[in-house]
PDB file of C-alpha atoms in Angstrom:
ATOM      1  CA  UNK A   1      65.825  95.048 125.193  1.00 43.00           C
ATOM      2  CA  UNK A   2      69.122  96.452 123.949  1.00 51.00           C
ATOM      3  CA  UNK A   3      72.233  94.304 123.709  1.00 52.00           C
ATOM      4  CA  UNK A   4      75.348  96.213 124.796  1.00 48.00           C
ATOM      5  CA  UNK A   5      78.807  95.210 123.660  1.00 47.00           C
ATOM      6  CA  UNK A   6      82.304  96.101 124.863  1.00 47.00           C
ATOM      7  CA  UNK A   7      84.898  98.253 123.219  1.00 56.00           C
ATOM      8  CA  UNK A   8      87.350  97.139 120.537  1.00 60.00           C
ATOM      9  CA  UNK A   9      86.226  93.638 119.741  1.00 71.00           C
ATOM     10  CA  UNK A  10      83.920  91.884 117.311  1.00 79.00           C
ATOM     11  CA  UNK A  11      80.665  92.217 119.245  1.00 80.00           C
ATOM     12  CA  UNK A  12      78.846  89.629 117.148  1.00 83.00           C
ATOM     13  CA  UNK A  13      81.338  86.774 117.133  1.00 79.00           C
ATOM     14  CA  UNK A  14      79.356  84.681 119.617  1.00 74.00           C
ATOM     15  CA  UNK A  15      75.969  85.274 118.007  1.00 70.00           C
ATOM     16  CA  UNK A  16      74.134  83.531 115.221  1.00 62.00           C
ATOM     17  CA  UNK A  17      74.882  85.351 111.941  1.00 62.00           C
ATOM     18  CA  UNK A  18      71.236  85.644 110.870  1.00 63.00           C
ATOM     19  CA  UNK A  19      68.781  86.014 113.724  1.00 72.00           C
ATOM     20  CA  UNK A  20      65.715  87.153 111.796  1.00 76.00           C
ATOM     21  CA  UNK A  21      63.775  84.762 109.533  1.00 78.00           C
ATOM     22  CA  UNK A  22      65.055  84.782 105.970  1.00 84.00           C
ATOM     23  CA  UNK A  23      64.176  82.462 103.081  1.00 87.00           C
ATOM     24  CA  UNK A  24      66.616  79.610 102.395  1.00 88.00           C
ATOM     25  CA  UNK A  25      67.899  81.246  99.203  1.00 89.00           C
ATOM     26  CA  UNK A  26      69.049  84.284 101.236  1.00 88.00           C
ATOM     27  CA  UNK A  27      70.911  82.226 103.816  1.00 88.00           C
ATOM     28  CA  UNK A  28      72.550  80.317 100.966  1.00 91.00           C
ATOM     29  CA  UNK A  29      73.704  83.632  99.445  1.00 89.00           C
ATOM     30  CA  UNK A  30      75.165  84.677 102.793  1.00 90.00           C
ATOM     31  CA  UNK A  31      76.982  81.358 103.080  1.00 91.00           C
ATOM     32  CA  UNK A  32      78.450  81.768  99.582  1.00 92.00           C
ATOM     33  CA  UNK A  33      79.586  85.297 100.367  1.00 92.00           C
ATOM     34  CA  UNK A  34      81.396  84.084 103.472  1.00 92.00           C
ATOM     35  CA  UNK A  35      82.969  81.184 101.620  1.00 94.00           C
ATOM     36  CA  UNK A  36      84.204  83.355  98.747  1.00 95.00           C
ATOM     37  CA  UNK A  37      85.349  86.466 100.621  1.00 95.00           C
ATOM     38  CA  UNK A  38      85.759  85.304 104.201  1.00 94.00           C
ATOM     39  CA  UNK A  39      83.226  87.905 105.363  1.00 94.00           C
ATOM     40  CA  UNK A  40      80.374  87.119 107.714  1.00 92.00           C
ATOM     41  CA  UNK A  41      77.049  88.879 107.223  1.00 92.00           C
ATOM     42  CA  UNK A  42      75.147  89.474 110.450  1.00 91.00           C
ATOM     43  CA  UNK A  43      71.471  90.450 110.692  1.00 91.00           C
ATOM     44  CA  UNK A  44      70.646  91.033 114.383  1.00 89.00           C
ATOM     45  CA  UNK A  45      67.076  90.507 115.591  1.00 87.00           C
ATOM     46  CA  UNK A  46      67.168  92.968 118.491  1.00 88.00           C
ATOM     47  CA  UNK A  47      68.391  96.461 119.245  1.00 91.00           C
ATOM     48  CA  UNK A  48      72.071  96.692 120.027  1.00 90.00           C
ATOM     49  CA  UNK A  49      74.636  99.192 121.212  1.00 91.00           C
ATOM     50  CA  UNK A  50      78.325  98.996 120.372  1.00 89.00           C
ATOM     51  CA  UNK A  51      81.104 101.199 121.718  1.00 88.00           C
ATOM     52  CA  UNK A  52      84.502 101.370 120.066  1.00 82.00           C
ATOM     53  CA  UNK A  53      87.437 103.711 120.414  1.00 80.00           C
ATOM     54  CA  UNK A  54      89.684 105.210 117.825  1.00 73.00           C
ATOM     55  CA  UNK A  55      92.403 107.653 118.832  1.00 74.00           C
ATOM     56  CA  UNK A  56      90.728 110.790 120.160  1.00 82.00           C
ATOM     57  CA  UNK A  57      87.128 109.595 120.279  1.00 84.00           C
ATOM     58  CA  UNK A  58      84.694 107.017 121.552  1.00 87.00           C
ATOM     59  CA  UNK A  59      82.004 106.148 119.011  1.00 88.00           C
ATOM     60  CA  UNK A  60      78.712 104.697 120.200  1.00 90.00           C
ATOM     61  CA  UNK A  61      76.566 102.900 117.623  1.00 89.00           C
ATOM     62  CA  UNK A  62      72.937 102.102 118.397  1.00 94.00           C
ATOM     63  CA  UNK A  63      70.630 100.319 116.000  1.00 93.00           C
ATOM     64  CA  UNK A  64      67.194  98.897 115.554  1.00 92.00           C
ATOM     65  CA  UNK A  65      66.919  95.497 113.829  1.00 92.00           C
ATOM     66  CA  UNK A  66      66.319  95.486 110.089  1.00 93.00           C
ATOM     67  CA  UNK A  67      62.950  94.334 108.801  1.00 92.00           C
ATOM     68  CA  UNK A  68      62.753  90.935 107.137  1.00 92.00           C
ATOM     69  CA  UNK A  69      61.804  92.434 103.789  1.00 92.00           C
ATOM     70  CA  UNK A  70      64.679  94.948 103.831  1.00 94.00           C
ATOM     71  CA  UNK A  71      67.181  92.261 104.829  1.00 93.00           C
ATOM     72  CA  UNK A  72      65.893  89.908 102.151  1.00 92.00           C
ATOM     73  CA  UNK A  73      66.274  92.490  99.394  1.00 93.00           C
ATOM     74  CA  UNK A  74      69.614  93.818 100.653  1.00 95.00           C
ATOM     75  CA  UNK A  75      71.238  90.383 100.801  1.00 93.00           C
ATOM     76  CA  UNK A  76      70.583  89.910  97.088  1.00 92.00           C
ATOM     77  CA  UNK A  77      71.907  93.416  96.360  1.00 94.00           C
ATOM     78  CA  UNK A  78      74.947  92.971  98.581  1.00 94.00           C
ATOM     79  CA  UNK A  79      76.132  89.782  96.936  1.00 92.00           C
ATOM     80  CA  UNK A  80      75.714  91.329  93.492  1.00 93.00           C
ATOM     81  CA  UNK A  81      77.720  94.431  94.422  1.00 96.00           C
ATOM     82  CA  UNK A  82      80.443  92.618  96.344  1.00 94.00           C
ATOM     83  CA  UNK A  83      80.622  90.118  93.516  1.00 94.00           C
ATOM     84  CA  UNK A  84      82.293  92.821  91.439  1.00 96.00           C
ATOM     85  CA  UNK A  85      85.276  92.960  93.806  1.00 97.00           C
ATOM     86  CA  UNK A  86      88.322  90.725  93.469  1.00 97.00           C
ATOM     87  CA  UNK A  87      88.802  88.528  96.509  1.00 97.00           C
ATOM     88  CA  UNK A  88      92.263  90.005  96.947  1.00 97.00           C
ATOM     89  CA  UNK A  89      90.820  93.510  97.366  1.00 98.00           C
ATOM     90  CA  UNK A  90      88.397  92.443 100.073  1.00 96.00           C
ATOM     91  CA  UNK A  91      91.101  90.438 101.819  1.00 96.00           C
ATOM     92  CA  UNK A  92      93.444  93.444 101.829  1.00 96.00           C
ATOM     93  CA  UNK A  93      90.860  95.576 103.644  1.00 96.00           C
ATOM     94  CA  UNK A  94      90.807  93.125 106.590  1.00 94.00           C
ATOM     95  CA  UNK A  95      87.044  93.443 106.659  1.00 95.00           C
ATOM     96  CA  UNK A  96      85.575  90.478 108.550  1.00 94.00           C
ATOM     97  CA  UNK A  97      81.904  91.272 109.103  1.00 94.00           C
ATOM     98  CA  UNK A  98      79.050  93.292 107.585  1.00 95.00           C
ATOM     99  CA  UNK A  99      76.176  94.112 109.935  1.00 94.00           C
ATOM    100  CA  UNK A 100      72.827  94.846 108.267  1.00 95.00           C
ATOM    101  CA  UNK A 101      70.847  97.212 110.493  1.00 94.00           C
ATOM    102  CA  UNK A 102      67.589  99.045 110.685  1.00 94.00           C
ATOM    103  CA  UNK A 103      67.748 102.690 111.723  1.00 93.00           C
ATOM    104  CA  UNK A 104      71.295 103.487 112.826  1.00 94.00           C
ATOM    105  CA  UNK A 105      72.249 106.147 115.353  1.00 94.00           C
ATOM    106  CA  UNK A 106      75.683 107.436 116.158  1.00 92.00           C
ATOM    107  CA  UNK A 107      77.123 109.251 119.147  1.00 93.00           C
ATOM    108  CA  UNK A 108      80.651 110.556 119.636  1.00 90.00           C
ATOM    109  CA  UNK A 109      82.506 111.875 122.648  1.00 90.00           C
ATOM    110  CA  UNK A 110      86.136 112.398 123.650  1.00 85.00           C
ATOM    111  CA  UNK A 111      87.924 109.211 124.623  1.00 84.00           C
ATOM    112  CA  UNK A 112      89.048 109.458 128.261  1.00 80.00           C
ATOM    113  CA  UNK A 113      91.674 106.786 127.635  1.00 76.00           C
ATOM    114  CA  UNK A 114      93.272 108.665 124.745  1.00 71.00           C
ATOM    115  CA  UNK A 115      96.850 109.678 125.291  1.00 64.00           C
ATOM    116  CA  UNK A 116      97.446 113.247 126.310  1.00 57.00           C
ATOM    117  CA  UNK A 117      99.779 113.628 123.355  1.00 51.00           C
ATOM    118  CA  UNK A 118      98.791 112.505 119.888  1.00 52.00           C
ATOM    119  CA  UNK A 119     101.245 109.958 118.470  1.00 54.00           C
ATOM    120  CA  UNK A 120      99.033 108.656 115.658  1.00 55.00           C
ATOM    121  CA  UNK A 121      99.320 109.734 111.999  1.00 52.00           C
ATOM    122  CA  UNK A 122      95.810 111.210 112.258  1.00 58.00           C
ATOM    123  CA  UNK A 123      95.640 114.870 113.195  1.00 66.00           C
ATOM    124  CA  UNK A 124      93.471 115.360 116.282  1.00 69.00           C
ATOM    125  CA  UNK A 125      90.703 117.946 116.455  1.00 66.00           C
ATOM    126  CA  UNK A 126      91.694 120.993 118.485  1.00 62.00           C
ATOM    127  CA  UNK A 127      88.015 121.486 119.369  1.00 67.00           C
ATOM    128  CA  UNK A 128      86.768 117.959 120.119  1.00 74.00           C
ATOM    129  CA  UNK A 129      83.436 117.192 118.499  1.00 84.00           C
ATOM    130  CA  UNK A 130      80.779 115.413 120.495  1.00 85.00           C
ATOM    131  CA  UNK A 131      77.158 114.650 119.654  1.00 90.00           C
ATOM    132  CA  UNK A 132      74.512 112.138 120.700  1.00 91.00           C
ATOM    133  CA  UNK A 133      71.964 109.884 118.985  1.00 92.00           C
ATOM    134  CA  UNK A 134      72.231 111.334 115.513  1.00 91.00           C
ATOM    135  CA  UNK A 135      70.842 109.403 112.561  1.00 91.00           C
ATOM    136  CA  UNK A 136      73.726 107.882 110.635  1.00 91.00           C
ATOM    137  CA  UNK A 137      74.479 106.453 107.260  1.00 90.00           C
ATOM    138  CA  UNK A 138      76.856 103.524 107.050  1.00 92.00           C
ATOM    139  CA  UNK A 139      79.683 103.337 109.541  1.00 91.00           C
ATOM    140  CA  UNK A 140      82.981 101.464 109.128  1.00 91.00           C
ATOM    141  CA  UNK A 141      84.738 100.282 112.287  1.00 89.00           C
ATOM    142  CA  UNK A 142      88.201  99.996 110.777  1.00 87.00           C
ATOM    143  CA  UNK A 143      89.800  98.992 114.088  1.00 83.00           C
ATOM    144  CA  UNK A 144      87.749  95.813 114.390  1.00 88.00           C
ATOM    145  CA  UNK A 145      87.065  95.140 110.701  1.00 92.00           C
ATOM    146  CA  UNK A 146      83.299  95.687 110.829  1.00 93.00           C
ATOM    147  CA  UNK A 147      80.976  97.575 108.512  1.00 95.00           C
ATOM    148  CA  UNK A 148      77.530  98.717 109.691  1.00 95.00           C
ATOM    149  CA  UNK A 149      74.947  99.378 106.964  1.00 97.00           C
ATOM    150  CA  UNK A 150      71.436 100.778 107.647  1.00 96.00           C
ATOM    151  CA  UNK A 151      69.211  99.201 105.024  1.00 96.00           C
ATOM    152  CA  UNK A 152      65.586 100.156 105.730  1.00 94.00           C
ATOM    153  CA  UNK A 153      65.460 102.468 102.692  1.00 94.00           C
ATOM    154  CA  UNK A 154      66.378  99.683 100.254  1.00 94.00           C
ATOM    155  CA  UNK A 155      62.817  99.160  99.052  1.00 91.00           C
ATOM    156  CA  UNK A 156      62.227 102.862  98.416  1.00 93.00           C
ATOM    157  CA  UNK A 157      65.713 103.713  97.161  1.00 95.00           C
ATOM    158  CA  UNK A 158      67.852 100.691  96.233  1.00 94.00           C
ATOM    159  CA  UNK A 159      70.327 102.928  94.375  1.00 94.00           C
ATOM    160  CA  UNK A 160      71.096 104.743  97.615  1.00 95.00           C
ATOM    161  CA  UNK A 161      71.946 101.437  99.301  1.00 96.00           C
ATOM    162  CA  UNK A 162      74.014 100.390  96.297  1.00 96.00           C
ATOM    163  CA  UNK A 163      76.135 103.560  96.562  1.00 97.00           C
ATOM    164  CA  UNK A 164      76.255 103.281 100.344  1.00 97.00           C
ATOM    165  CA  UNK A 165      77.804  99.804 100.125  1.00 97.00           C
ATOM    166  CA  UNK A 166      80.636 100.982  97.890  1.00 98.00           C
ATOM    167  CA  UNK A 167      81.180 104.316  99.643  1.00 97.00           C
ATOM    168  CA  UNK A 168      81.557 102.752 103.080  1.00 97.00           C
ATOM    169  CA  UNK A 169      83.594  99.832 101.773  1.00 97.00           C
ATOM    170  CA  UNK A 170      86.057 102.299 100.250  1.00 97.00           C
ATOM    171  CA  UNK A 171      86.557 103.874 103.679  1.00 95.00           C
ATOM    172  CA  UNK A 172      87.764 100.430 104.799  1.00 95.00           C
ATOM    173  CA  UNK A 173      90.141 100.392 101.830  1.00 96.00           C
ATOM    174  CA  UNK A 174      91.504 103.843 102.692  1.00 94.00           C
ATOM    175  CA  UNK A 175      92.625 102.915 106.177  1.00 92.00           C
ATOM    176  CA  UNK A 176      94.514  99.852 105.021  1.00 94.00           C
ATOM    177  CA  UNK A 177      95.822 101.554 101.909  1.00 92.00           C
ATOM    178  CA  UNK A 178      97.191 104.779 103.384  1.00 91.00           C
ATOM    179  CA  UNK A 179      97.384 104.099 107.112  1.00 81.00           C
ATOM    180  CA  UNK A 180      95.177 107.161 107.608  1.00 72.00           C
ATOM    181  CA  UNK A 181      91.756 108.137 106.348  1.00 73.00           C
ATOM    182  CA  UNK A 182      92.753 109.483 102.934  1.00 82.00           C
ATOM    183  CA  UNK A 183      95.410 109.745 100.238  1.00 92.00           C
ATOM    184  CA  UNK A 184      97.925 112.405 101.362  1.00 90.00           C
ATOM    185  CA  UNK A 185      98.502 113.437  97.739  1.00 93.00           C
ATOM    186  CA  UNK A 186      94.836 113.777  96.828  1.00 96.00           C
ATOM    187  CA  UNK A 187      94.450 117.496  97.469  1.00 94.00           C
ATOM    188  CA  UNK A 188      97.097 118.323  94.864  1.00 95.00           C
ATOM    189  CA  UNK A 189      94.577 117.288  92.184  1.00 96.00           C
ATOM    190  CA  UNK A 190      92.320 120.239  93.038  1.00 94.00           C
ATOM    191  CA  UNK A 191      92.753 123.875  92.118  1.00 91.00           C
ATOM    192  CA  UNK A 192      95.533 125.433  94.219  1.00 92.00           C
ATOM    193  CA  UNK A 193      93.112 127.778  95.997  1.00 89.00           C
ATOM    194  CA  UNK A 194      90.540 125.142  96.962  1.00 90.00           C
ATOM    195  CA  UNK A 195      90.178 124.205 100.639  1.00 88.00           C
ATOM    196  CA  UNK A 196      88.037 121.280 101.819  1.00 91.00           C
ATOM    197  CA  UNK A 197      85.340 121.704 104.445  1.00 87.00           C
ATOM    198  CA  UNK A 198      85.393 120.541 108.074  1.00 80.00           C
ATOM    199  CA  UNK A 199      85.152 116.804 107.297  1.00 83.00           C
ATOM    200  CA  UNK A 200      82.187 114.545 106.727  1.00 84.00           C
ATOM    201  CA  UNK A 201      81.436 113.965 110.424  1.00 81.00           C
ATOM    202  CA  UNK A 202      81.682 117.647 111.365  1.00 80.00           C
ATOM    203  CA  UNK A 203      79.643 118.752 108.350  1.00 81.00           C
ATOM    204  CA  UNK A 204      76.852 116.364 109.331  1.00 79.00           C
ATOM    205  CA  UNK A 205      76.933 116.496 113.123  1.00 79.00           C
ATOM    206  CA  UNK A 206      78.589 119.715 114.329  1.00 75.00           C
ATOM    207  CA  UNK A 207      75.809 122.133 115.231  1.00 68.00           C
ATOM    208  CA  UNK A 208      78.228 125.033 114.743  1.00 67.00           C
ATOM    209  CA  UNK A 209      79.173 124.026 111.210  1.00 72.00           C
ATOM    210  CA  UNK A 210      77.930 126.321 108.444  1.00 70.00           C
ATOM    211  CA  UNK A 211      79.160 124.071 105.647  1.00 72.00           C
ATOM    212  CA  UNK A 212      75.702 123.324 104.218  1.00 65.00           C
ATOM    213  CA  UNK A 213      74.453 126.924 104.411  1.00 67.00           C
ATOM    214  CA  UNK A 214      77.383 129.089 103.364  1.00 60.00           C
ATOM    215  CA  UNK A 215      77.825 129.870  99.672  1.00 54.00           C
ATOM    216  CA  UNK A 216      80.130 127.452  97.914  1.00 56.00           C
ATOM    217  CA  UNK A 217      81.613 127.216  94.486  1.00 56.00           C
ATOM    218  CA  UNK A 218      79.796 125.219  91.849  1.00 58.00           C
ATOM    219  CA  UNK A 219      80.461 121.586  92.660  1.00 56.00           C
ATOM    220  CA  UNK A 220      81.612 120.890  89.174  1.00 67.00           C
ATOM    221  CA  UNK A 221      85.309 121.481  88.680  1.00 85.00           C
ATOM    222  CA  UNK A 222      86.407 118.146  90.105  1.00 92.00           C
ATOM    223  CA  UNK A 223      83.525 117.292  92.436  1.00 93.00           C
ATOM    224  CA  UNK A 224      80.556 115.024  91.818  1.00 93.00           C
ATOM    225  CA  UNK A 225      78.434 116.581  94.580  1.00 90.00           C
ATOM    226  CA  UNK A 226      78.648 118.964  97.512  1.00 88.00           C
ATOM    227  CA  UNK A 227      79.444 116.216 100.024  1.00 91.00           C
ATOM    228  CA  UNK A 228      82.670 115.541  98.115  1.00 92.00           C
ATOM    229  CA  UNK A 229      83.814 118.987  99.211  1.00 90.00           C
ATOM    230  CA  UNK A 230      83.667 118.191 102.944  1.00 91.00           C
ATOM    231  CA  UNK A 231      86.971 116.287 103.058  1.00 92.00           C
ATOM    232  CA  UNK A 232      89.473 114.422 100.848  1.00 94.00           C
ATOM    233  CA  UNK A 233      88.385 111.036 102.212  1.00 94.00           C
ATOM    234  CA  UNK A 234      84.738 111.730 101.375  1.00 95.00           C
ATOM    235  CA  UNK A 235      85.695 113.018  97.932  1.00 96.00           C
ATOM    236  CA  UNK A 236      87.543 109.760  97.243  1.00 97.00           C
ATOM    237  CA  UNK A 237      84.791 107.523  98.643  1.00 97.00           C
ATOM    238  CA  UNK A 238      82.073 109.283  96.643  1.00 97.00           C
ATOM    239  CA  UNK A 239      84.117 109.081  93.451  1.00 98.00           C
ATOM    240  CA  UNK A 240      84.786 105.378  93.996  1.00 98.00           C
ATOM    241  CA  UNK A 241      81.106 104.661  94.666  1.00 98.00           C
ATOM    242  CA  UNK A 242      80.018 106.486  91.514  1.00 97.00           C
ATOM    243  CA  UNK A 243      82.694 104.825  89.389  1.00 97.00           C
ATOM    244  CA  UNK A 244      81.287 101.481  90.488  1.00 97.00           C
ATOM    245  CA  UNK A 245      77.577 102.274  90.284  1.00 96.00           C
ATOM    246  CA  UNK A 246      77.383 104.873  87.502  1.00 95.00           C
ATOM    247  CA  UNK A 247      80.497 104.508  85.338  1.00 95.00           C
ATOM    248  CA  UNK A 248      78.845 105.910  82.206  1.00 93.00           C
ATOM    249  CA  UNK A 249      77.785 109.072  84.023  1.00 93.00           C
ATOM    250  CA  UNK A 250      81.292 109.598  85.389  1.00 95.00           C
ATOM    251  CA  UNK A 251      82.798 109.013  81.950  1.00 94.00           C
ATOM    252  CA  UNK A 252      80.512 111.706  80.544  1.00 92.00           C
ATOM    253  CA  UNK A 253      81.736 114.147  83.181  1.00 93.00           C
ATOM    254  CA  UNK A 254      85.357 113.359  82.392  1.00 95.00           C
ATOM    255  CA  UNK A 255      84.893 114.821  78.927  1.00 94.00           C
ATOM    256  CA  UNK A 256      84.385 118.292  80.411  1.00 93.00           C
ATOM    257  CA  UNK A 257      86.195 118.151  83.770  1.00 94.00           C
ATOM    258  CA  UNK A 258      90.004 117.994  83.729  1.00 95.00           C
ATOM    259  CA  UNK A 259      90.283 118.013  87.526  1.00 96.00           C
ATOM    260  CA  UNK A 260      88.014 114.996  87.767  1.00 97.00           C
ATOM    261  CA  UNK A 261      90.168 113.257  85.140  1.00 97.00           C
ATOM    262  CA  UNK A 262      93.202 113.704  87.387  1.00 97.00           C
ATOM    263  CA  UNK A 263      91.288 112.370  90.372  1.00 98.00           C
ATOM    264  CA  UNK A 264      90.047 109.269  88.565  1.00 98.00           C
ATOM    265  CA  UNK A 265      93.590 108.562  87.359  1.00 98.00           C
ATOM    266  CA  UNK A 266      94.948 108.931  90.895  1.00 97.00           C
ATOM    267  CA  UNK A 267      92.207 106.789  92.426  1.00 98.00           C
ATOM    268  CA  UNK A 268      92.706 103.961  89.946  1.00 98.00           C
ATOM    269  CA  UNK A 269      96.503 104.137  90.243  1.00 97.00           C
ATOM    270  CA  UNK A 270      96.521 103.895  94.032  1.00 97.00           C
ATOM    271  CA  UNK A 271      93.929 101.122  94.012  1.00 98.00           C
ATOM    272  CA  UNK A 272      96.060  99.079  91.644  1.00 98.00           C
ATOM    273  CA  UNK A 273      99.060  99.640  93.915  1.00 97.00           C
ATOM    274  CA  UNK A 274      96.987  98.400  96.842  1.00 97.00           C
ATOM    275  CA  UNK A 275      95.585  95.419  94.928  1.00 97.00           C
ATOM    276  CA  UNK A 276      97.012  94.394  91.574  1.00 97.00           C
ATOM    277  CA  UNK A 277      93.674  92.889  90.532  1.00 98.00           C
ATOM    278  CA  UNK A 278      92.148  96.389  90.455  1.00 98.00           C
ATOM    279  CA  UNK A 279      93.372  96.779  86.904  1.00 98.00           C
ATOM    280  CA  UNK A 280      91.795  97.813  83.608  1.00 97.00           C
ATOM    281  CA  UNK A 281      90.040  94.447  83.368  1.00 97.00           C
ATOM    282  CA  UNK A 282      88.248  95.149  86.637  1.00 98.00           C
ATOM    283  CA  UNK A 283      86.981  98.538  85.502  1.00 97.00           C
ATOM    284  CA  UNK A 284      85.932  97.102  82.150  1.00 95.00           C
ATOM    285  CA  UNK A 285      83.985  94.372  83.957  1.00 95.00           C
ATOM    286  CA  UNK A 286      82.243  97.009  86.079  1.00 96.00           C
ATOM    287  CA  UNK A 287      81.284  99.036  83.006  1.00 94.00           C
ATOM    288  CA  UNK A 288      79.969  95.946  81.259  1.00 92.00           C
ATOM    289  CA  UNK A 289      77.839  95.076  84.285  1.00 91.00           C
ATOM    290  CA  UNK A 290      76.203  98.528  84.338  1.00 86.00           C
ATOM    291  CA  UNK A 291      75.997  99.709  80.763  1.00 65.00           C
ATOM    292  CA  UNK A 292      73.574 101.065  79.644  1.00 63.00           C
ATOM    293  CA  UNK A 293      71.478 100.910  82.796  1.00 53.00           C
ATOM    294  CA  UNK A 294      73.158 103.783  84.627  1.00 53.00           C
ATOM    295  CA  UNK A 295      72.586 106.332  81.861  1.00 49.00           C
TER     296      UNK A 295
END
């Protein structure tokens, strides 16, 4: 059975937060996370489908339930990673719920209720992108304050889940911070002749995209990996996730990458403007929590 939920609401507000069996210590961790940050953690026990709209598109999210073992391990990881964040930062994102999922699938199609003329600050796609039932990484629903995280790989690759948490959380920050998906001044940190790719969604789901196959410049020179080159918002989210999870590795790159230095400075400056607790003490605390384990 698949539970289906309406558009533009919190689809889990009337459900029990944790529907699969978890040990008491895990439910206690979830309770502490909610008490400290005001965020509910939901672990559905059945398949679900959620539809939400944002400007030009309808997004359909379908998911299998997470396994008990994956949920158990992820809860401990989640509270450790979120525990690095100041409460003020999480509050400023207006994030209200994290949904821990099994396999996550995403579909996208044009929104029939979208206005015929775009009045939002987000530039609409001239060639609307639609796709169906594609495997998805994490997915932030910034309209409703939800964050969907597929966690089944946590036992095989906990570092992937660790980065996923921070990457997707930063997308929530971006929308509240800039009013759009990315910093409008970010691109000025790159070389003048550099042009980003088609965007993270198009690079992953557009069958006509040649982003992953065409020759590209070496993804040094300001970029931590090739995915950073898809769009400014993905560049920022990847940099944030690596600064949190692998600060020593990023610091080593800064010694030989002047463009990346400018990006880190910009990222930290705008974060501090968004939340004054994202100061040097925060970044020092992150480094202390990782060092030397991320070398």
